[in-house]
Each structure stands twice: as structure tokens, then as C-alpha cells.
Amino acid sequence: MQPDASPQQTGNVRSTLERLGYTTSALAYLGPCYYAAIPGDECSAVPEPGLIARLRASGALAGIAALEPLAGADLAARARKPAGTEVRVGNVVIGGRAIVIVAGPCSIESREQLQQTALAVRAAGAHLLRGGAYKPRTSPYAFQGLGRVGLQLLAEAGSRAGLPVVTEVMAAEDAEVVADYADMLQVGARNMQNFPLLKCLGKLGKPVLLKRSPSATLEEWLGAAEYLLARGNDQVVLCERGIRGFDPNTRNTLDLSAVPALHELTHLPVLVDPSHGTGRRALIPAASRAAVAAGADGLCLEVHVRPEESISDREQALAPADLEALMPSLTAIAAAVERALHAARPRISPERWFPSGDYSTTCRAV
Ligand code: PEP
Ligand code: MN
């Protein structure tokens, strides 16, 4: 819209387009006058030729400065925001100079497991706490997560540890409840192209961690991010977590070439998940160092207070001590690439947390 367009003109343009079946969203991240009109869920028709000219002539588009056709991943393109996007999750900024560590268990298993892990990852220098409550499992017979109880445990552990929390949302119908408990919503690899979910998260506006599907090209991945951006949500962080390879030595093939390629293509921050990317505890430290050297804006690491007891993804679970041991080399590599690790939170003494050593464990999943 023109900078001096009246709110009434903006309202008229939006309602005209919405009557034609478009959904309109304010793109506040580009500036106060930017809006997108995208085909709405009920919009089957392509606008007939000459429609825009007719609308202009009728005055229904008064106040518009320019109409620009959008295609592909236009809004995700680096040229839109050459300085890059910063994503704010609680008091943590992803995409600035500081490198962010997201750590926590694959699955939330119990209050005790999560609180102990939260305390330990904070002490080791992590900035965000992760943990899955709704788990996408390959087998329907495997543990599916604690669901809403898990969300409550995560919010509780995060607030006690002073760490913002990120957890996966698998379905659009769960998005609001997950958003009530989490600071950032993860779209898992298997759901990267769950378009109803992406549309819903675009409108919700909470920060999203969008993992790469194991079979997605960068173009497909950015197309998925575009669903969020086109609905006004630019708080999107991409997470490389390995793509399907042919070598059984690693669970996936961690595509670190994607990191500089994405920085060239898009303004969105990029995290790397060496846990799912390698699937093997022994490989994670080296892959983490390589990711920081490649320019990642942070790491997502699976850490369990007792790795050998992990219910899911046991082979790739680090112990808190492994994370602590990794931090000095990450700090050194960050400095070598003109970055720094995000400031660590001061340690919390375990006595303050667990005065009686007593947990009323809500649920022990088996
Ligand atoms: C996870 O983060 O635990 C997870 C299931 O990741 P992905 O979607 O990358 O497999
Ligand atoms: Mn996992």
C-alpha cells in the first residue's frame, strides 16, 4: 500500500481480495505497508484475465502502491532482507552473531528425567530446552510421547531452568495447545510439507523450527518456509537434520553444504541437528564442530540425563557431560568464523531445584 493510504483504503483492498477467495496477511516484517494475497483454502479459481485492471478502474484497489506477483519462495529470498532475519524465542535471539544451542531429550519421559536434563543442559551452556511430547515414530507400536502431560512437564522444566522451550507439533489441530506451552514450535522432518499445519502456524505467528524433510531439495524446503512467511510469520528457523543417504554407517547424511547454500538463498537463520544427522553418539561432536565452522546459527542436540535409558533415539543421546566437553571447541570454532556462543545462563544449584530429592513423577512411560 502507499505509505499514506488510509486504514479504510487498506481495509477495502483486503476485503475486495478476500471476497475473490484470497487470504490477505500483513507482512509486517517487510514494513508497515506490505501485504500478501494468497489463494485461500476455499479458492479454486485462478483470477480471470483483466480482473485486476477492472478492479483498479472501479476504485476498489485505491491506495495500492504496487502489485507484485509472488512465486516460489520469493518472500524467503535473501534479497528481501539482506541483513538476515533474527528470530526471538523468549530471551534468545537466533540469527544474530551469537550461536545458539538447543538441547534436551528426544522424548519427554518423566518429570524427573526432564528436570534433571534441563538443569544439566543449562549448566553445560545450552540456551533453549527441547523435548518431544507428540512424537512421530516410525512404528505405531513405539512410544508415542506423553502428549499434553509432556507439554506441561516441558513448560514446568523450562520455567524452572529459565530456558525457553521448543517442542514438536504434528497436526494443525494440536497447534493451539502446543503453542500455549511452548515458546517455539518444531515442524518435524516428516511434516515439512504438511501444508495444513504450515498454514496454521503461519497464522499463529509463534516462532517455528522447520526441519528439513530427508528427501527435500532446498527449493522444496524454502517453499515450505514460504507458507509461513506468506501468512505473515517470519519467525522461522530452518534446521538441517540429515537427508536420506545410502550408507548404513550413519542414520542420515548430514548435508552441511546446505548451510552456506541457504545463507546465500534465504534470510532465515539455519540450525544444524547433528543428532539425527548422524544418529551416532560418537559422531556428534565432530559433526557439531563442522556445522559451526560451516556457518550454522546454532545446533540442536539430543541430550538425556541417562542416555542409556532413553526411550527414543538412544543411540544418538549425549550425556550432559558430553555437551559440556564439546563447548570449548565450539567456542573456539565460533571465534574463528567471527561468531560467538550466545551468553550462557548462570548455573543453578541442584539443591535449589530439588531440595528434598523428591519428584512426584507424573508418568513413567514404558
Ligand atoms: C526430533 O527432533 O526428535 C525428531 C523427530 O526430528 P526429525 O523430525 O528431524 O526426525
Ligand atoms: Mn529424536
Tab-separated table of N, CA and C and ligand atoms in Angstrom, residues 106 130 135-136 168 186 188-190 211 241 276 302, ligand 1:
chain	number	residue	atom	x	y	z
A	106	CYS	N	15.213	-36.489	23.313
A	106	CYS	CA	14.347	-36.740	22.155
A	106	CYS	C	12.900	-36.673	22.624
A	130	ARG	N	14.795	-28.492	24.575
A	130	ARG	CA	13.923	-29.211	23.659
A	130	ARG	C	13.414	-30.486	24.319
A	135	LYS	N	5.287	-37.431	19.441
A	135	LYS	CA	6.434	-37.989	18.733
A	135	LYS	C	6.026	-38.669	17.431
A	136	PRO	N	6.674	-38.297	16.337
A	136	PRO	CA	6.440	-39.025	15.088
A	136	PRO	C	7.308	-40.284	15.102
A	168	GLU	N	7.770	-30.378	19.335
A	168	GLU	CA	7.163	-30.642	18.021
A	168	GLU	C	5.642	-30.586	18.055
A	186	GLN	N	8.219	-26.871	16.795
A	186	GLN	CA	9.010	-27.608	15.803
A	186	GLN	C	8.088	-28.303	14.817
A	188	GLY	N	8.475	-31.234	12.409
A	188	GLY	CA	9.434	-32.311	12.212
A	188	GLY	C	9.645	-32.618	10.748
A	189	ALA	N	10.733	-33.367	10.509
A	189	ALA	CA	11.121	-33.687	9.139
A	189	ALA	C	9.978	-34.333	8.352
A	190	ARG	N	9.247	-35.214	9.024
A	190	ARG	CA	8.182	-35.934	8.324
A	190	ARG	C	7.009	-35.024	7.961
A	211	LYS	N	12.175	-28.286	10.292
A	211	LYS	CA	13.213	-29.262	9.955
A	211	LYS	C	13.079	-29.686	8.491
A	241	ARG	N	18.817	-31.628	9.271
A	241	ARG	CA	18.886	-32.781	10.169
A	241	ARG	C	19.247	-34.064	9.422
A	276	HIS	N	20.201	-36.226	14.828
A	276	HIS	CA	19.504	-37.000	13.798
A	276	HIS	C	20.354	-37.095	12.527
A	302	GLU	N	20.419	-33.757	20.966
A	302	GLU	CA	19.644	-34.586	21.890
A	302	GLU	C	20.529	-34.980	23.066
B	1	PEP	C1	13.195	-34.962	16.818
B	1	PEP	O1	13.629	-33.796	16.812
B	1	PEP	O2	13.170	-35.692	17.836
B	1	PEP	C2	12.732	-35.540	15.537
B	1	PEP	C3	11.815	-36.485	15.493
B	1	PEP	O3	13.389	-34.994	14.493
B	1	PEP	P1	13.191	-35.196	12.915
B	1	PEP	O4	11.818	-34.679	12.620
B	1	PEP	O5	14.285	-34.378	12.336
B	1	PEP	O6	13.339	-36.675	12.631
